[in-house]
């Protein structure tokens, strides 16, 4: 059974930083495309970042230059380092996994989701 468990969310002032972590179990982590999505109240799901099995990364336009996605295959853990946070980054952040990285911005491409971790950025 595939399990993804996020942590690291919290409240921070604008300009601050947070690091999200996602520990995965139940499958061979190193062979999966991994990513982060977020959903703000009243809005749809937004692709934040993805990383494939080779370490190639993609980012949503709104986070480029501020967020960094990485993975540690030895620890079965995915990370999202978030810097220069803005109030518009406030959302529930989800760790996601897929067999493929075909369309990293499409939530439907990722069948496995964590329960989410809340990030709140105040101005």
mmCIF file of C-alpha atoms in Angstrom:
data_model
loop_
_atom_site.group_PDB
_atom_site.id
_atom_site.type_symbol
_atom_site.label_atom_id
_atom_site.label_comp_id
_atom_site.label_asym_id
_atom_site.label_seq_id
_atom_site.Cartn_x
_atom_site.Cartn_y
_atom_site.Cartn_z
ATOM 1 C CA UNK A 1 0.000 0.000 0.000
ATOM 2 C CA UNK A 2 1.428 3.333 -1.084
ATOM 3 C CA UNK A 3 1.645 5.925 1.690
ATOM 4 C CA UNK A 4 2.824 9.534 1.497
ATOM 5 C CA UNK A 5 3.123 11.548 4.710
ATOM 6 C CA UNK A 6 3.906 15.265 4.581
ATOM 7 C CA UNK A 7 5.323 17.437 7.344
ATOM 8 C CA UNK A 8 6.956 20.825 7.793
ATOM 9 C CA UNK A 9 4.039 23.132 7.189
ATOM 10 C CA UNK A 10 3.264 26.039 9.485
ATOM 11 C CA UNK A 11 2.786 29.774 9.762
ATOM 12 C CA UNK A 12 5.443 32.220 8.634
ATOM 13 C CA UNK A 13 5.681 35.910 7.779
ATOM 14 C CA UNK A 14 6.135 37.089 4.233
ATOM 15 C CA UNK A 15 9.749 36.779 3.134
ATOM 16 C CA UNK A 16 10.333 33.783 5.364
ATOM 17 C CA UNK A 17 11.205 30.186 4.546
ATOM 18 C CA UNK A 18 9.869 26.709 5.207
ATOM 19 C CA UNK A 19 10.946 23.218 4.203
ATOM 20 C CA UNK A 20 8.342 20.586 3.541
ATOM 21 C CA UNK A 21 9.147 16.879 3.724
ATOM 22 C CA UNK A 22 7.293 13.854 2.437
ATOM 23 C CA UNK A 23 8.192 10.365 3.619
ATOM 24 C CA UNK A 24 6.927 7.616 1.343
ATOM 25 C CA UNK A 25 6.476 3.893 1.822
ATOM 26 C CA UNK A 26 4.937 0.944 0.095
ATOM 27 C CA UNK A 27 6.745 1.213 -3.230
ATOM 28 C CA UNK A 28 10.172 1.696 -4.754
ATOM 29 C CA UNK A 29 10.519 5.423 -4.223
ATOM 30 C CA UNK A 30 13.475 5.858 -6.546
ATOM 31 C CA UNK A 31 11.481 4.669 -9.565
ATOM 32 C CA UNK A 32 8.607 7.152 -9.215
ATOM 33 C CA UNK A 33 8.025 10.650 -10.456
ATOM 34 C CA UNK A 34 7.348 12.864 -7.424
ATOM 35 C CA UNK A 35 5.812 16.267 -7.042
ATOM 36 C CA UNK A 36 4.082 18.876 -4.952
ATOM 37 C CA UNK A 37 0.655 20.391 -5.580
ATOM 38 C CA UNK A 38 -1.165 23.011 -3.561
ATOM 39 C CA UNK A 39 -4.720 24.172 -3.132
ATOM 40 C CA UNK A 40 -5.772 27.494 -1.668
ATOM 41 C CA UNK A 41 -9.290 28.041 -0.293
ATOM 42 C CA UNK A 42 -11.781 28.464 -3.114
ATOM 43 C CA UNK A 43 -9.215 27.639 -5.791
ATOM 44 C CA UNK A 44 -8.263 24.603 -7.821
ATOM 45 C CA UNK A 45 -5.198 22.422 -7.494
ATOM 46 C CA UNK A 46 -1.978 24.012 -8.721
ATOM 47 C CA UNK A 47 1.172 22.154 -9.708
ATOM 48 C CA UNK A 48 4.083 23.539 -7.703
ATOM 49 C CA UNK A 49 7.052 21.379 -8.683
ATOM 50 C CA UNK A 50 8.038 17.920 -9.859
ATOM 51 C CA UNK A 51 11.159 15.785 -10.010
ATOM 52 C CA UNK A 52 11.659 12.684 -12.126
ATOM 53 C CA UNK A 53 13.800 9.602 -11.516
ATOM 54 C CA UNK A 54 16.812 11.300 -13.111
ATOM 55 C CA UNK A 55 16.510 14.383 -10.925
ATOM 56 C CA UNK A 56 15.095 16.606 -13.650
ATOM 57 C CA UNK A 57 12.857 19.255 -12.122
ATOM 58 C CA UNK A 58 9.969 21.433 -13.259
ATOM 59 C CA UNK A 59 8.370 24.383 -11.479
ATOM 60 C CA UNK A 60 5.160 26.341 -11.703
ATOM 61 C CA UNK A 61 5.660 29.889 -12.933
ATOM 62 C CA UNK A 62 4.528 31.381 -9.631
ATOM 63 C CA UNK A 63 7.295 29.664 -7.626
ATOM 64 C CA UNK A 64 10.247 29.657 -10.036
ATOM 65 C CA UNK A 65 13.352 31.061 -8.419
ATOM 66 C CA UNK A 66 11.884 30.756 -4.910
ATOM 67 C CA UNK A 67 11.162 27.042 -4.386
ATOM 68 C CA UNK A 68 13.474 24.045 -4.795
ATOM 69 C CA UNK A 69 12.317 20.449 -5.031
ATOM 70 C CA UNK A 70 14.686 17.608 -4.192
ATOM 71 C CA UNK A 71 14.632 13.942 -3.305
ATOM 72 C CA UNK A 72 16.726 11.624 -1.157
ATOM 73 C CA UNK A 73 16.213 8.112 -2.492
ATOM 74 C CA UNK A 74 18.165 6.567 0.388
ATOM 75 C CA UNK A 75 15.659 8.061 2.846
ATOM 76 C CA UNK A 76 12.557 7.643 0.669
ATOM 77 C CA UNK A 77 11.927 11.331 1.193
ATOM 78 C CA UNK A 78 10.859 14.221 -1.003
ATOM 79 C CA UNK A 79 11.539 17.837 -0.036
ATOM 80 C CA UNK A 80 10.314 21.285 -0.987
ATOM 81 C CA UNK A 81 12.473 24.191 0.148
ATOM 82 C CA UNK A 82 10.375 27.348 0.034
ATOM 83 C CA UNK A 83 11.977 30.788 0.293
ATOM 84 C CA UNK A 84 10.811 34.377 -0.122
ATOM 85 C CA UNK A 85 7.330 33.241 0.787
ATOM 86 C CA UNK A 86 4.380 35.428 -0.148
ATOM 87 C CA UNK A 87 0.824 35.563 1.237
ATOM 88 C CA UNK A 88 -0.388 34.080 -2.060
ATOM 89 C CA UNK A 89 1.633 30.933 -1.270
ATOM 90 C CA UNK A 90 -0.858 30.176 1.510
ATOM 91 C CA UNK A 91 -2.413 26.787 0.733
ATOM 92 C CA UNK A 92 -2.638 23.134 1.630
ATOM 93 C CA UNK A 93 0.423 21.461 0.105
ATOM 94 C CA UNK A 94 0.219 17.880 -1.131
ATOM 95 C CA UNK A 95 2.968 15.396 -1.906
ATOM 96 C CA UNK A 96 2.140 13.333 -4.999
ATOM 97 C CA UNK A 97 3.580 10.353 -6.833
ATOM 98 C CA UNK A 98 3.237 8.779 -10.240
ATOM 99 C CA UNK A 99 4.845 6.129 -12.386
ATOM 100 C CA UNK A 100 5.506 8.797 -15.032
ATOM 101 C CA UNK A 101 6.341 12.483 -15.379
ATOM 102 C CA UNK A 102 4.409 13.066 -18.597
ATOM 103 C CA UNK A 103 2.484 16.214 -17.647
ATOM 104 C CA UNK A 104 3.807 17.302 -14.237
ATOM 105 C CA UNK A 105 1.331 20.183 -13.978
ATOM 106 C CA UNK A 106 -1.702 17.914 -14.377
ATOM 107 C CA UNK A 107 -3.061 16.618 -11.068
ATOM 108 C CA UNK A 108 -4.791 13.752 -12.865
ATOM 109 C CA UNK A 109 -1.362 12.345 -13.785
ATOM 110 C CA UNK A 110 -0.636 11.580 -10.112
ATOM 111 C CA UNK A 111 -2.645 8.701 -8.603
ATOM 112 C CA UNK A 112 -1.007 8.829 -5.182
ATOM 113 C CA UNK A 113 -1.518 11.735 -2.783
ATOM 114 C CA UNK A 114 -0.624 12.516 0.815
ATOM 115 C CA UNK A 115 -3.033 14.071 3.302
ATOM 116 C CA UNK A 116 -1.533 17.558 2.913
ATOM 117 C CA UNK A 117 0.270 20.013 5.142
ATOM 118 C CA UNK A 118 -0.912 23.595 5.680
ATOM 119 C CA UNK A 119 1.299 26.559 4.850
ATOM 120 C CA UNK A 120 0.122 30.001 5.958
ATOM 121 C CA UNK A 121 2.030 33.151 5.022
ATOM 122 C CA UNK A 122 1.055 36.409 6.688
ATOM 123 C CA UNK A 123 1.826 39.877 5.360
#
